[in-house]
Short mmCIF file of C-alpha atoms in Angstrom, two decimals:
data_model
loop_
_atom_site.label_atom_id
_atom_site.label_comp_id
_atom_site.label_asym_id
_atom_site.label_seq_id
_atom_site.Cartn_x
_atom_site.Cartn_y
_atom_site.Cartn_z
CA MET A 7 -25.77 -10.78 4.69
CA TYR A 8 -22.91 -10.42 7.01
CA LYS A 9 -22.88 -8.31 10.22
CA ILE A 10 -19.51 -6.04 10.16
CA GLY A 11 -17.77 -8.28 12.35
CA GLU A 12 -18.35 -11.70 10.45
CA LEU A 13 -16.98 -9.54 7.22
CA SER A 14 -14.31 -8.67 9.27
CA ARG A 15 -13.16 -11.68 10.63
CA LEU A 16 -13.66 -13.46 6.89
CA THR A 17 -11.22 -11.10 5.16
CA GLY A 18 -9.12 -9.88 7.83
CA VAL A 19 -9.98 -6.27 7.47
CA SER A 20 -10.75 -4.38 10.97
CA ASN A 21 -13.76 -2.83 11.39
CA ASP A 22 -12.52 0.68 10.57
CA THR A 23 -11.29 0.04 7.91
CA LEU A 24 -14.81 -1.91 6.55
CA ARG A 25 -16.26 1.32 7.90
CA TYR A 26 -13.60 3.76 5.81
CA TYR A 27 -13.99 1.79 2.48
CA GLU A 28 -17.40 2.46 2.97
CA LYS A 29 -17.25 5.79 3.90
CA MET A 30 -14.33 6.43 0.33
CA GLU A 31 -17.38 4.39 -1.33
CA LEU A 32 -14.87 1.29 -2.25
CA ILE A 33 -17.44 -1.01 -0.83
CA LEU A 34 -21.30 -0.01 -1.19
CA PRO A 35 -22.90 0.82 1.79
CA ALA A 36 -24.46 -1.57 4.67
CA ASP A 37 -28.13 -1.97 5.04
CA ARG A 38 -29.09 -1.50 9.16
CA THR A 39 -31.15 -3.89 11.26
CA ALA A 40 -33.71 -3.07 13.08
CA ALA A 41 -30.93 -2.51 16.21
CA GLY A 42 -28.63 -0.34 14.19
CA TYR A 43 -25.94 -3.03 13.05
CA ARG A 44 -24.49 -3.02 9.59
CA LEU A 45 -25.77 -5.56 7.29
CA TYR A 46 -23.66 -6.21 4.30
CA GLU A 47 -24.31 -8.24 0.53
CA PRO A 48 -22.57 -11.53 -0.36
CA ALA A 49 -21.54 -8.46 -3.03
CA ALA A 50 -19.40 -6.98 -0.65
CA LEU A 51 -16.56 -9.87 0.21
CA GLU A 52 -15.97 -10.57 -3.25
CA ARG A 53 -15.14 -6.90 -3.73
CA LEU A 54 -13.08 -6.69 -0.18
CA ARG A 55 -11.21 -9.53 -1.92
CA PHE A 56 -10.66 -7.82 -4.78
CA ILE A 57 -9.21 -4.76 -2.82
CA GLN A 58 -7.08 -7.12 -0.41
CA ARG A 59 -5.64 -8.14 -3.94
CA ALA A 60 -4.83 -4.60 -5.86
CA LYS A 61 -3.66 -3.44 -2.54
CA MET A 62 -0.89 -6.43 -2.43
CA VAL A 63 0.36 -5.53 -5.77
CA GLY A 64 0.59 -1.88 -5.04
CA PHE A 65 -2.81 -0.02 -5.74
CA THR A 66 -3.47 3.09 -3.54
CA LEU A 67 -6.97 3.16 -2.50
CA ASP A 68 -8.38 5.42 -5.27
CA GLY A 69 -6.25 3.15 -8.24
CA ILE A 70 -8.21 0.94 -6.67
CA LYS A 71 -11.92 2.88 -7.19
CA GLU A 72 -11.01 3.20 -10.45
CA LEU A 73 -10.32 -0.50 -10.42
CA LEU A 74 -13.82 -1.35 -9.30
CA SER A 75 -15.59 1.44 -11.74
CA LEU A 76 -13.60 -0.38 -14.46
CA ARG A 77 -15.24 -3.51 -13.00
CA LEU A 78 -18.63 -3.18 -12.78
CA ASP A 79 -18.99 -1.09 -16.16
CA LYS A 80 -17.03 -3.48 -17.97
CA ALA A 81 -19.08 -3.47 -21.51
CA HIS A 82 -18.08 0.40 -21.25
CA HIS A 83 -14.21 -0.12 -20.98
CA SER A 84 -11.32 -1.61 -22.43
CA CYS A 85 -9.19 -4.11 -21.23
CA ALA A 86 -6.17 -1.36 -22.87
CA GLU A 87 -7.74 1.07 -20.00
CA VAL A 88 -6.72 -1.71 -17.35
CA LYS A 89 -3.36 -2.63 -18.52
CA GLN A 90 -2.65 1.25 -18.67
CA MET A 91 -3.22 1.85 -14.72
CA THR A 92 -1.13 -1.34 -14.32
CA GLU A 93 1.61 -0.44 -16.85
CA ASP A 94 1.77 2.62 -14.73
CA LYS A 95 2.17 1.20 -11.51
CA LEU A 96 4.45 -1.27 -12.65
CA SER A 97 6.38 1.93 -13.77
CA GLU A 98 5.67 3.27 -10.48
CA ILE A 99 7.16 0.61 -8.52
CA GLU A 100 10.21 0.50 -11.04
CA GLN A 101 10.87 3.49 -9.96
CA LYS A 102 10.98 3.28 -6.24
CA ILE A 103 12.96 0.24 -6.74
CA THR A 104 15.68 2.04 -8.42
CA GLU A 105 15.70 4.48 -4.99
CA LEU A 106 15.73 2.10 -2.82
CA ARG A 107 18.64 0.54 -3.83
CA ARG A 108 20.38 3.97 -4.23
CA ILE A 109 20.00 4.27 -1.09
CA LYS A 110 20.40 0.82 0.28
CA ASP A 111 24.22 1.50 -1.71
CA ALA A 112 25.21 4.58 0.46
CA LEU A 113 23.56 3.40 3.61
CA LYS A 114 26.20 0.45 2.88
CA LEU A 115 28.64 2.83 2.37
CA MET A 116 28.20 4.47 5.64
CA ASN A 117 27.71 1.40 7.21
CA ASP A 118 31.27 -0.32 6.02
CA ALA A 119 33.03 3.33 6.59
CA CYS A 120 32.29 3.34 10.50
CA CYS A 121 34.41 0.87 12.61
CA GLY A 122 30.93 0.69 14.85
CA GLY A 123 33.78 0.40 17.95
CA ASP A 124 33.74 1.51 21.42
CA ILE A 125 35.36 5.47 20.47
CA SER A 126 33.67 8.23 20.59
CA ALA A 127 31.10 9.19 18.66
CA GLU A 128 32.95 12.52 17.70
CA HIS A 129 35.47 10.58 15.30
CA CYS A 130 32.48 9.07 13.85
CA THR A 131 32.14 8.47 9.67
CA ILE A 132 28.45 8.13 9.45
CA LEU A 133 27.36 11.04 11.31
CA GLN A 134 30.48 13.28 9.49
CA ALA A 135 28.97 12.21 6.62
CA LEU A 136 25.58 13.23 7.39
CA GLU A 137 26.53 16.31 8.36
CA THR A 138 29.09 17.66 5.46
CA GLY A 139 26.80 15.35 2.92
CA GLU A 140 30.21 14.95 1.23
CA PRO A 141 30.22 11.21 -0.03
CA ILE A 142 32.17 8.27 1.51
CA THR A 143 34.77 6.76 -0.64
CA GLN A 144 35.71 3.86 1.28
CA GLU A 145 36.23 2.44 4.70
CA VAL A 146 37.67 3.47 7.53
CA SER A 147 38.90 1.35 10.43
CA CYS A 148 39.39 2.17 14.19
#
């Protein structure tokens, strides 16, 4: 059995986050000592590590909750269900990457068009582009 502080140290998850995970039913409710301290079963450590790994690859807490339910009842679920969740997450990440590339390209154009000199910001091409909504198409020198 682990006290909340021990579980926190072993996983790097804060006490507040552990309490939140318990409230969200991501980890099982802890037993309590006579003094009121939370005590977690060893299975909570493995469950937290599963949650951490799922978060590292981009799953939300709702998605992780679903994965945990599949994990607990493997006999009644298929690998196809888990794969579909992963494919959905992959598609979402690919869309985010596309959007981030678009943002990066737009920022690069604005940055390259600005001389960054000591002239008044009245002539700043970045501010002008943001004010007018007109795209910057070429570098501007000061």
